mmCIF file of C-alpha atoms and ligand atoms in Angstrom:
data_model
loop_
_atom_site.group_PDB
_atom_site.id
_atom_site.type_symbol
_atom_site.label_atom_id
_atom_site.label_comp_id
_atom_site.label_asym_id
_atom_site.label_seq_id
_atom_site.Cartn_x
_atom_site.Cartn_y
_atom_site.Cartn_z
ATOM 1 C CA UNK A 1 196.684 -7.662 -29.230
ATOM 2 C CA UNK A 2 195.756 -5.436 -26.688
ATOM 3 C CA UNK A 3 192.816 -7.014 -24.913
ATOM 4 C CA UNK A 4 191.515 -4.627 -22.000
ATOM 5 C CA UNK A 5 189.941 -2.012 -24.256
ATOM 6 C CA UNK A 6 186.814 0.357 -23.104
ATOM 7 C CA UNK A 7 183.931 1.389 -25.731
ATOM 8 C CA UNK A 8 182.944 4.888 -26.043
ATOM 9 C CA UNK A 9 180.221 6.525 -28.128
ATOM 10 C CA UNK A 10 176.696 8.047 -27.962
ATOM 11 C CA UNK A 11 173.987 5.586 -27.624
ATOM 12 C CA UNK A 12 173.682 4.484 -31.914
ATOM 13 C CA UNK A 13 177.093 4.478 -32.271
ATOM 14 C CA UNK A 14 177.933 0.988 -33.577
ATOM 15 C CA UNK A 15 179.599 0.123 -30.117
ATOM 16 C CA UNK A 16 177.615 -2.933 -29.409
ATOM 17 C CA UNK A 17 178.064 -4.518 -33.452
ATOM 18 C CA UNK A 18 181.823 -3.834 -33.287
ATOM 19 C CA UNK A 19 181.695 -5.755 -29.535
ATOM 20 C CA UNK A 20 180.244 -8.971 -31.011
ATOM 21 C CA UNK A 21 182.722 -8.950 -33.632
ATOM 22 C CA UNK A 22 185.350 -8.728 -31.052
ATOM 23 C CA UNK A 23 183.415 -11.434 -29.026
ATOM 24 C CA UNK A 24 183.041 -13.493 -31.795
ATOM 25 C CA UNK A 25 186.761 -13.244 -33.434
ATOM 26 C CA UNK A 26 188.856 -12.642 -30.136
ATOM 27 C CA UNK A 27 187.096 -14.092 -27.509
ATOM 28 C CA UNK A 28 187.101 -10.634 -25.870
ATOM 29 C CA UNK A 29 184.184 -10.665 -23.162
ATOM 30 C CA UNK A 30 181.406 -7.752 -23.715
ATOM 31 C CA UNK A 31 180.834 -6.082 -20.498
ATOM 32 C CA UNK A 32 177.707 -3.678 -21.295
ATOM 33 C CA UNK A 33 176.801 -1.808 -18.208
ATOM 34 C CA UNK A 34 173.475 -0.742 -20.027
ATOM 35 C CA UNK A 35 172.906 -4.736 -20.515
ATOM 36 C CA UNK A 36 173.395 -5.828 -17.007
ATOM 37 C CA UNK A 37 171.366 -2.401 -15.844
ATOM 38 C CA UNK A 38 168.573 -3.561 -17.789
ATOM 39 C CA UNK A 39 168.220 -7.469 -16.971
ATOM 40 C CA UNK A 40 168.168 -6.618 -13.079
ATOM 41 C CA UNK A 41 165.346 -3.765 -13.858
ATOM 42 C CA UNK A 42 163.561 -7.293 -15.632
ATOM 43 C CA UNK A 43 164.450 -9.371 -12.582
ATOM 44 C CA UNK A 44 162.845 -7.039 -10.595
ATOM 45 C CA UNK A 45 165.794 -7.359 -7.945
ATOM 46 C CA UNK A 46 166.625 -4.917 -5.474
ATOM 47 C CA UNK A 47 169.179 -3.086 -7.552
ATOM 48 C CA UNK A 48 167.037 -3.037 -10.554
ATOM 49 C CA UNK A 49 164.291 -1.520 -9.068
ATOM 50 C CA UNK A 50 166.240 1.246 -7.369
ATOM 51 C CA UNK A 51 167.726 1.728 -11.344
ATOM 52 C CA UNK A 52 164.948 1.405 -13.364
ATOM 53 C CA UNK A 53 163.024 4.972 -13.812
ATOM 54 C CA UNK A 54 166.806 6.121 -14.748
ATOM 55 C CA UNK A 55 166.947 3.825 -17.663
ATOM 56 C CA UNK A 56 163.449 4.529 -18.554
ATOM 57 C CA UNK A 57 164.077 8.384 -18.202
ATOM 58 C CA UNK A 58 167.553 8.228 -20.147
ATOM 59 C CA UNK A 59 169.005 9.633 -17.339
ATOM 60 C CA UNK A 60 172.200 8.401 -15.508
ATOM 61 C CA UNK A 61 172.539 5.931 -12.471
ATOM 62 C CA UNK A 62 173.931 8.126 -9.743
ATOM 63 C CA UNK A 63 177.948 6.944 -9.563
ATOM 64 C CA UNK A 64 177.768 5.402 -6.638
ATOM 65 C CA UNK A 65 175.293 2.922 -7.228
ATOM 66 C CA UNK A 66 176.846 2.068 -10.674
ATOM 67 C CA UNK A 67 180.526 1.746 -8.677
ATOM 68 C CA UNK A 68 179.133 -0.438 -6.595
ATOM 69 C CA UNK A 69 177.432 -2.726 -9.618
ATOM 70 C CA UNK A 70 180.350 -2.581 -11.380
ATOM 71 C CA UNK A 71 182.727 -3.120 -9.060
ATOM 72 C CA UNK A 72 180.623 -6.782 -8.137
ATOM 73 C CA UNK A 73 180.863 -7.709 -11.556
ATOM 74 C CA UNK A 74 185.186 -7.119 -11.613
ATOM 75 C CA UNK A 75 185.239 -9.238 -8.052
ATOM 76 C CA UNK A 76 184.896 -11.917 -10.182
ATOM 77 C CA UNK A 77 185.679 -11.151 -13.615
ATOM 78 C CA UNK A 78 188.746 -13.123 -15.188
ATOM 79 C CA UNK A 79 190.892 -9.521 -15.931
ATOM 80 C CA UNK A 80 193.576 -11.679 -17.795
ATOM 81 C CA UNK A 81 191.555 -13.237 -20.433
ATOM 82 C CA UNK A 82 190.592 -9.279 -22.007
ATOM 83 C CA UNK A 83 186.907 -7.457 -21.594
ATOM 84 C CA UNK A 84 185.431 -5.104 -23.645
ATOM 85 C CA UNK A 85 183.412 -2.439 -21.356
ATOM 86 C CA UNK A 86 180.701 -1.129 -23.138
ATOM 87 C CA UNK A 87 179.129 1.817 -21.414
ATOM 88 C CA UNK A 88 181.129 2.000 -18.284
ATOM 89 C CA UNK A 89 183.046 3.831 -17.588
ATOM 90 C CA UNK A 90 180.772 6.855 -18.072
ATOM 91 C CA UNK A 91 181.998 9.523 -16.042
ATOM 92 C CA UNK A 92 185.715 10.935 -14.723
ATOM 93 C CA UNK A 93 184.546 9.760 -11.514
ATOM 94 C CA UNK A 94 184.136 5.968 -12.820
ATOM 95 C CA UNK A 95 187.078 6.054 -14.772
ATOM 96 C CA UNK A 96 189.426 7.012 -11.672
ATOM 97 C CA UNK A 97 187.763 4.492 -9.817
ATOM 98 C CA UNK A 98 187.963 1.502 -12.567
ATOM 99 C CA UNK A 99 191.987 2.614 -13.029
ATOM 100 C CA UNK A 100 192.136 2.523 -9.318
ATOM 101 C CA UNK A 101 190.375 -1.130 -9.002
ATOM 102 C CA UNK A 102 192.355 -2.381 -12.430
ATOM 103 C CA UNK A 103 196.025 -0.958 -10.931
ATOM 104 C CA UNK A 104 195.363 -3.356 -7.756
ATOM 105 C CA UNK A 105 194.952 -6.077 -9.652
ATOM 106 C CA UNK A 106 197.760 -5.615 -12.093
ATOM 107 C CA UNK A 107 195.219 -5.615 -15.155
ATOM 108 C CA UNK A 108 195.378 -1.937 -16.661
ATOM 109 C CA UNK A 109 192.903 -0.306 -19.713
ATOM 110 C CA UNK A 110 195.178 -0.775 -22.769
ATOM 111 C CA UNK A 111 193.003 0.661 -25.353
ATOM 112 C CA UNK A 112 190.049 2.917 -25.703
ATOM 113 C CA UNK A 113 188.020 3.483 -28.719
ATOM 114 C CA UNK A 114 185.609 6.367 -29.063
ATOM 115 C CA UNK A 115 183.020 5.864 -31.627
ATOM 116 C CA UNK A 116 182.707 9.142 -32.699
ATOM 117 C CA UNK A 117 178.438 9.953 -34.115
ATOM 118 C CA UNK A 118 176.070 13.406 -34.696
ATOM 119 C CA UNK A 119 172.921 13.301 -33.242
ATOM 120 C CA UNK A 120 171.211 12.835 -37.193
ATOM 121 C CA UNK A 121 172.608 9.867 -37.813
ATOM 122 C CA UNK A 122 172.357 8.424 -34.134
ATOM 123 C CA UNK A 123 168.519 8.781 -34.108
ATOM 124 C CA UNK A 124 168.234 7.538 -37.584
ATOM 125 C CA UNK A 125 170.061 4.463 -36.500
ATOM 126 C CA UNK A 126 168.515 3.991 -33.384
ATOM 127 C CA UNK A 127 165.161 3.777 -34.617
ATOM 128 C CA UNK A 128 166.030 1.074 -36.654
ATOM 129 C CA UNK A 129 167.713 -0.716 -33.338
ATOM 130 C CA UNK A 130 166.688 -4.364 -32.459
ATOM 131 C CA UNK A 131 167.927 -6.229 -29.246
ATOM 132 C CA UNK A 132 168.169 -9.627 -27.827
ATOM 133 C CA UNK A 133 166.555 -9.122 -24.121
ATOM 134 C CA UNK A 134 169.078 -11.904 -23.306
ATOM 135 C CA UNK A 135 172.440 -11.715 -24.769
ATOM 136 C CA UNK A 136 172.469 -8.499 -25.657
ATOM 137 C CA UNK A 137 173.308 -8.275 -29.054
ATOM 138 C CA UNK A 138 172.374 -5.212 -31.258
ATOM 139 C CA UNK A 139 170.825 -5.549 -34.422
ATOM 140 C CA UNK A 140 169.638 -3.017 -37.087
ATOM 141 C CA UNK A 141 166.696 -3.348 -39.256
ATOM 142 C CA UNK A 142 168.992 -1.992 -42.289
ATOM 143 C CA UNK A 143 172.939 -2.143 -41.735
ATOM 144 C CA UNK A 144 172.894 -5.497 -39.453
ATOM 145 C CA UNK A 145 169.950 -7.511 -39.880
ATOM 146 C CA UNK A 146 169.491 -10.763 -38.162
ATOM 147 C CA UNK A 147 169.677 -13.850 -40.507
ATOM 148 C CA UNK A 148 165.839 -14.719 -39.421
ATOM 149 C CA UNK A 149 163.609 -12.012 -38.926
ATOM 150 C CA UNK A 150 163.093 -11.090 -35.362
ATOM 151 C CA UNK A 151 164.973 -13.519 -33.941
ATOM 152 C CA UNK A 152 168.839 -13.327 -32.316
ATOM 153 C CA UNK A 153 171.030 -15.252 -34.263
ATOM 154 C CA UNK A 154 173.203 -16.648 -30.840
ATOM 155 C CA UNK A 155 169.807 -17.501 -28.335
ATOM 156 C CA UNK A 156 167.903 -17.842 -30.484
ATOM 157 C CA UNK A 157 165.656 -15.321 -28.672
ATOM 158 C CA UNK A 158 162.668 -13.103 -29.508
ATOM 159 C CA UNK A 159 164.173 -9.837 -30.363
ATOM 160 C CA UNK A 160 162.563 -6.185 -28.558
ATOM 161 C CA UNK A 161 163.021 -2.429 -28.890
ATOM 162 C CA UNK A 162 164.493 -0.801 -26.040
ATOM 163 C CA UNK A 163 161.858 1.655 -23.682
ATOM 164 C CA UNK A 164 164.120 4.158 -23.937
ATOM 165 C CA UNK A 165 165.220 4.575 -27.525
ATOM 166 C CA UNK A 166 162.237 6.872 -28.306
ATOM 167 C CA UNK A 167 163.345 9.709 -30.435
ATOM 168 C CA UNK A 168 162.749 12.269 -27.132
ATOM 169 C CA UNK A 169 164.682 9.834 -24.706
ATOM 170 C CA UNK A 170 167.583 9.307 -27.117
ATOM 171 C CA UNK A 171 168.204 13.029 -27.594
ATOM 172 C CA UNK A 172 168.475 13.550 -23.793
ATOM 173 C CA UNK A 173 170.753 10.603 -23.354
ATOM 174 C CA UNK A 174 172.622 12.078 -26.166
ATOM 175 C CA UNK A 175 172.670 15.442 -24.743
ATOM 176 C CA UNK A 176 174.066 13.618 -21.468
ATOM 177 C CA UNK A 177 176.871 11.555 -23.144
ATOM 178 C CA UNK A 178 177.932 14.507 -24.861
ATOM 179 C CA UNK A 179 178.584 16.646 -21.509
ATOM 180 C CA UNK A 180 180.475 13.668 -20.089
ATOM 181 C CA UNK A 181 182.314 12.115 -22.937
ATOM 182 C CA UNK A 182 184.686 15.663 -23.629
ATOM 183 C CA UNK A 183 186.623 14.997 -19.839
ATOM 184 C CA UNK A 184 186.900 10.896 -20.267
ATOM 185 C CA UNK A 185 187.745 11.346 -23.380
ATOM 186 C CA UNK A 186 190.701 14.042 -22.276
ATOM 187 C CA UNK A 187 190.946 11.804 -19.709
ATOM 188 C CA UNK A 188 192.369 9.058 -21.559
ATOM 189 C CA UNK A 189 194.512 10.868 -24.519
ATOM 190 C CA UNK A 190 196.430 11.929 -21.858
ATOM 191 C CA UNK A 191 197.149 8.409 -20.591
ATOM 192 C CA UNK A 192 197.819 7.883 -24.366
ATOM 193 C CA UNK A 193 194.970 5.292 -24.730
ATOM 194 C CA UNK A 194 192.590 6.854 -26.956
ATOM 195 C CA UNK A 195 191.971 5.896 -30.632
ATOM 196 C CA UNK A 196 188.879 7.639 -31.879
ATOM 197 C CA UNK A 197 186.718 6.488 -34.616
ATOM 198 C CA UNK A 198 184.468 7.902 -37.140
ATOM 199 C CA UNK A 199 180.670 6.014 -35.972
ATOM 200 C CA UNK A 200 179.531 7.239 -40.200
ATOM 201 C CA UNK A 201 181.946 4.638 -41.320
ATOM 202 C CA UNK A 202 180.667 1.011 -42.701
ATOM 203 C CA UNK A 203 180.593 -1.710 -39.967
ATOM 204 C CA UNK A 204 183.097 -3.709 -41.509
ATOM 205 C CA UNK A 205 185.734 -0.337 -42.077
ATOM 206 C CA UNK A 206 184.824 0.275 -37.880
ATOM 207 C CA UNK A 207 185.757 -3.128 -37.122
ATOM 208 C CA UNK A 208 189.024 -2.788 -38.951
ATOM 209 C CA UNK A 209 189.819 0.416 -37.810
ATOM 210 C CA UNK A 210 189.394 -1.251 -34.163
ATOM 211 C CA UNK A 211 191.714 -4.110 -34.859
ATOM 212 C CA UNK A 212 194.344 -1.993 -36.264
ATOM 213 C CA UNK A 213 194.222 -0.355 -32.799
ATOM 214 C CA UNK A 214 194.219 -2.636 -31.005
ATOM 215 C CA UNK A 215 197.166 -4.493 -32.948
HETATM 216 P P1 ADP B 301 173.332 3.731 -24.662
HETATM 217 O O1 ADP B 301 172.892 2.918 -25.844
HETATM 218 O O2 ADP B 301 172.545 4.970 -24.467
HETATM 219 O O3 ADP B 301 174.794 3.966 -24.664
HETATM 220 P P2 ADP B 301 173.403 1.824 -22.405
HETATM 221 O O4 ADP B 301 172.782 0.516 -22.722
HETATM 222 O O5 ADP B 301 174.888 1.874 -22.303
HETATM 223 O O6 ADP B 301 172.835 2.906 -23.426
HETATM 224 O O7 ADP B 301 172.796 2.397 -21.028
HETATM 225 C C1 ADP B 301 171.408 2.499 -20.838
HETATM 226 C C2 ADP B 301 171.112 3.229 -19.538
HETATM 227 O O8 ADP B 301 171.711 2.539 -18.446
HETATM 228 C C3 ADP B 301 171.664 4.650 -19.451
HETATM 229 O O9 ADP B 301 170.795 5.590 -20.043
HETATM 230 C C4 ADP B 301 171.782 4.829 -17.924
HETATM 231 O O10 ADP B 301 170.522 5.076 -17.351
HETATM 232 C C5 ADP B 301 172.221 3.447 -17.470
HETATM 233 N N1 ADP B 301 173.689 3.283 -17.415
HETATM 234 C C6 ADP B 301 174.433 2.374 -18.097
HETATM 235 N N2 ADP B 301 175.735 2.475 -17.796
HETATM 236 C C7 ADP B 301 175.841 3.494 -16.912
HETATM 237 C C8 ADP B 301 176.938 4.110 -16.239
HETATM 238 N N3 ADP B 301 178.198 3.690 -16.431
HETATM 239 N N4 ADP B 301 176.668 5.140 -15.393
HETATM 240 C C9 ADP B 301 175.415 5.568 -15.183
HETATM 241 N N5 ADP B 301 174.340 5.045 -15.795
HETATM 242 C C10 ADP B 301 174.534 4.013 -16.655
#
């Protein structure tokens, strides 16, 4: 099974549901950039507070700052075991410089999936989005309810609405995702990496589509 894989999709997607299944089942490691973003803007550390009217704005973390966060995190990541990254990269510019960071360690991208959504049915889902402030794991009020109301089913922690998935904020993150995804996602058919997949499907049908690609 290929085990390196990147997520790709508008925010609403279903990225972060099909990454706990592959958490849960393979043992693949979620790496959400959005995730660790948002716990240092909590912290209140010095790399949160230079990031946190982005997040709140829906607007992206200039490159270099997010290279630089990322790029801490692979220092000490074990590459071998798999990771799923979930939101990074985001732009060409990331992507050369994960491939360039990856190719020194011997520990390429195998797979990428792009979750493929319209901007109707990514607001309707979003609305109905839940998240644990601590793990990180997505739930939805209709399609992937948590087993207690309210509460994450792995902490168990109090589950919040993200600041920024307000209908306005969403549409401009949207809008941004949408002018970036068309060169990453070039970016990677040409490596012959990309498998893309239709966001409208059922949870269970995205999750098997993913397995089957990454088989
Ligand atoms: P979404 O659900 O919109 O895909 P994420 O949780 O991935 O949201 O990201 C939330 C916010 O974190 C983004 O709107 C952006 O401000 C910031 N962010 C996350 N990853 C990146 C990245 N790779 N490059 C720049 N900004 C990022």
């Amino acid at each position: 099974m290929k085990r390196r894989i990147i997520l790709m999709g508008p925010p609403g997607s279903g990225k972060g549901t099909v990454a706990t299944r592959l958490r849960q089942e393979f043992g693949l490691d979620h790496i959400s950039s959005g995730h660790l973003l948002r716990r240092e803007v909590e912290i209140g550390s010095a790399i949160g507070q230079r990031v946190g009217l982005f997040l709140e704005n829906g607007e992206l973390v200039p490159d270099r700052t997010v290279l630089w966060f990322m790029g801490e995190w692979m220092k000490s990541a074990p590459l071998n075991d798999g990771f799923q990254l979930d939101g990074f990269p985001r732009t060409l510019s990331q992507a050369k410089a994960l491939d360039e960071w990856l190719a020194k360690r011997n520990a390429p991208i195998e797979a990428v999936m792009l979750f493929a959504c319209n901007l109707t049915l990514v607001l309707e889902r979003i609305t109905g989005r839940w998240n644990c402030p601590k793990c990180g794991r997505v739930y939805h009020i209709y399609s992937a309810p948590p087993k207690v109301a309210g509460l994450c089913e792995d902490c168990p922690t109090s589950l919040t609405q993200r600041t920024d998935d307000t209908e306005a904020v969403v549409r401009k993150r949207f809008g941004i995702y949408k002018r970036h995804a068309k060169p990453l996602a070039d970016y990677y058919e040409q490596q012959g990496k990309l498998t893309v997949v239709d966001a409208a499907l059922s949870p269970d049908e995205r999750f098997a589509k993913t397995v089957a690609a990454l088989n």
